[in-house]
XYZ file of C-alpha atoms in Angstrom:
148
model
C 116.700 78.359 119.798
C 118.840 79.084 122.819
C 121.411 81.790 123.483
C 124.376 80.152 125.167
C 126.032 82.462 127.673
C 129.800 82.504 127.997
C 129.563 80.949 131.459
C 128.428 77.672 129.838
C 131.129 77.679 127.160
C 134.178 77.942 129.416
C 133.788 74.409 130.769
C 135.055 71.787 128.306
C 132.359 69.348 129.389
C 129.443 71.755 129.076
C 130.763 73.091 125.777
C 131.197 69.622 124.269
C 127.720 68.515 125.358
C 126.121 71.723 124.060
C 127.768 71.173 120.670
C 126.776 67.494 120.584
C 123.148 68.312 121.419
C 123.121 70.917 118.638
C 124.654 68.482 116.159
C 121.976 65.965 117.115
C 119.386 68.560 116.099
C 117.959 69.022 119.594
C 118.253 72.822 119.503
C 119.802 75.725 117.614
C 122.585 77.420 119.616
C 122.890 81.187 119.287
C 125.725 83.512 120.130
C 126.891 86.984 119.172
C 130.136 88.892 118.689
C 129.762 90.031 122.310
C 129.651 86.425 123.578
C 132.551 85.407 121.325
C 134.677 88.315 122.582
C 133.826 87.540 126.188
C 134.689 83.867 125.675
C 138.041 84.869 124.194
C 138.761 87.185 127.118
C 137.773 84.651 129.790
C 139.626 81.749 128.177
C 142.766 83.866 127.728
C 142.715 85.070 131.338
C 142.115 81.530 132.605
C 145.059 80.250 130.571
C 147.346 83.010 131.880
C 146.183 82.372 135.458
C 146.800 78.628 135.196
C 149.798 78.457 132.846
C 151.270 81.941 132.808
C 152.255 83.335 129.444
C 154.155 80.201 128.518
C 152.839 77.834 125.883
C 150.957 80.607 124.105
C 151.232 78.695 120.820
C 149.533 75.701 122.446
C 146.739 77.943 123.742
C 146.347 79.591 120.347
C 146.087 76.223 118.599
C 143.554 74.858 121.102
C 141.478 78.036 120.981
C 141.374 78.003 117.177
C 140.307 74.331 117.209
C 137.574 75.101 119.728
C 136.341 78.089 117.715
C 136.240 76.014 114.530
C 133.954 73.527 116.250
C 131.749 76.203 117.807
C 131.396 78.312 114.668
C 130.364 75.194 112.767
C 127.488 74.619 115.196
C 126.389 78.047 116.418
C 124.259 80.619 114.644
C 125.622 84.127 115.098
C 123.376 87.160 115.463
C 124.685 90.681 115.841
C 122.509 93.065 117.836
C 123.894 96.567 118.171
C 123.739 99.108 120.977
C 121.692 100.667 122.347
C 120.881 97.378 124.042
C 117.286 96.290 124.508
C 115.914 97.190 127.919
C 115.510 94.257 130.338
C 113.698 93.714 133.639
C 114.028 96.530 136.183
C 116.015 94.556 138.772
C 118.856 93.604 136.398
C 121.943 95.100 138.034
C 124.671 93.743 135.734
C 124.427 95.974 132.676
C 127.015 93.750 130.954
C 124.213 91.202 130.608
C 122.189 93.510 128.358
C 124.066 92.296 125.248
C 123.066 88.708 126.137
C 119.446 89.747 126.610
C 119.553 91.747 123.363
C 120.979 88.717 121.529
C 118.070 86.585 122.729
C 115.484 89.200 121.774
C 117.098 89.788 118.374
C 117.228 86.038 117.648
C 113.742 85.422 119.051
C 115.258 82.716 121.253
C 113.235 80.614 123.635
C 116.034 80.236 126.212
C 119.111 81.885 127.605
C 121.325 79.132 129.006
C 123.609 80.486 131.701
C 125.317 79.606 134.957
C 125.030 83.201 136.218
C 121.833 82.637 138.190
C 122.274 85.919 140.075
C 121.531 87.708 136.799
C 118.335 85.785 135.997
C 115.064 87.695 135.979
C 112.899 87.252 139.051
C 110.970 83.961 139.096
C 107.300 83.931 138.210
C 104.660 82.315 140.454
C 105.792 78.873 139.203
C 109.455 79.509 140.049
C 110.437 79.908 136.395
C 112.871 82.686 135.488
C 111.194 84.051 132.389
C 110.958 87.542 130.979
C 109.065 88.566 127.861
C 108.774 84.924 126.807
C 112.472 84.077 127.158
C 113.371 81.629 129.885
C 116.670 81.792 131.738
C 117.817 78.291 132.573
C 120.940 76.536 133.871
C 122.712 74.154 131.529
C 121.790 70.866 133.235
C 118.089 71.771 133.331
C 118.341 72.826 129.684
C 119.697 69.378 128.802
C 116.709 67.818 130.561
C 114.298 70.081 128.668
C 115.693 69.197 125.258
C 115.932 65.536 126.316
C 119.669 65.342 125.831
C 121.210 62.437 127.702
C 124.859 62.609 128.624
């Protein structure tokens, strides 16, 4: 099981490959209401930045199509605050809901592009905390032997 951070879902390519790998049975993707809300916020702001407020019906249709695909593949867990405490050097407290999602789901990985928010590496250079490894999406694909 792997919690998929919003940073990996914004890119069409990453998102499509993550869904395909899940549909092929290579892993179980996990998300939470927090991740869904953040994805909605980021995608909406990106649309406004790139297209303005025009074509909102087109955005709405595309977003609903995307969510239909994602909700058909992802398992949703719903941890509640107070969030589970993480490693001492975590400075972005907005990442605590992601960490809590992984702990709640008993995930093996958190797949993210936000490497600045990874726990410190262990002596082997692996970013792992309490048995959950933080990993970038391309390395995750290699680990689950997904070829794209």
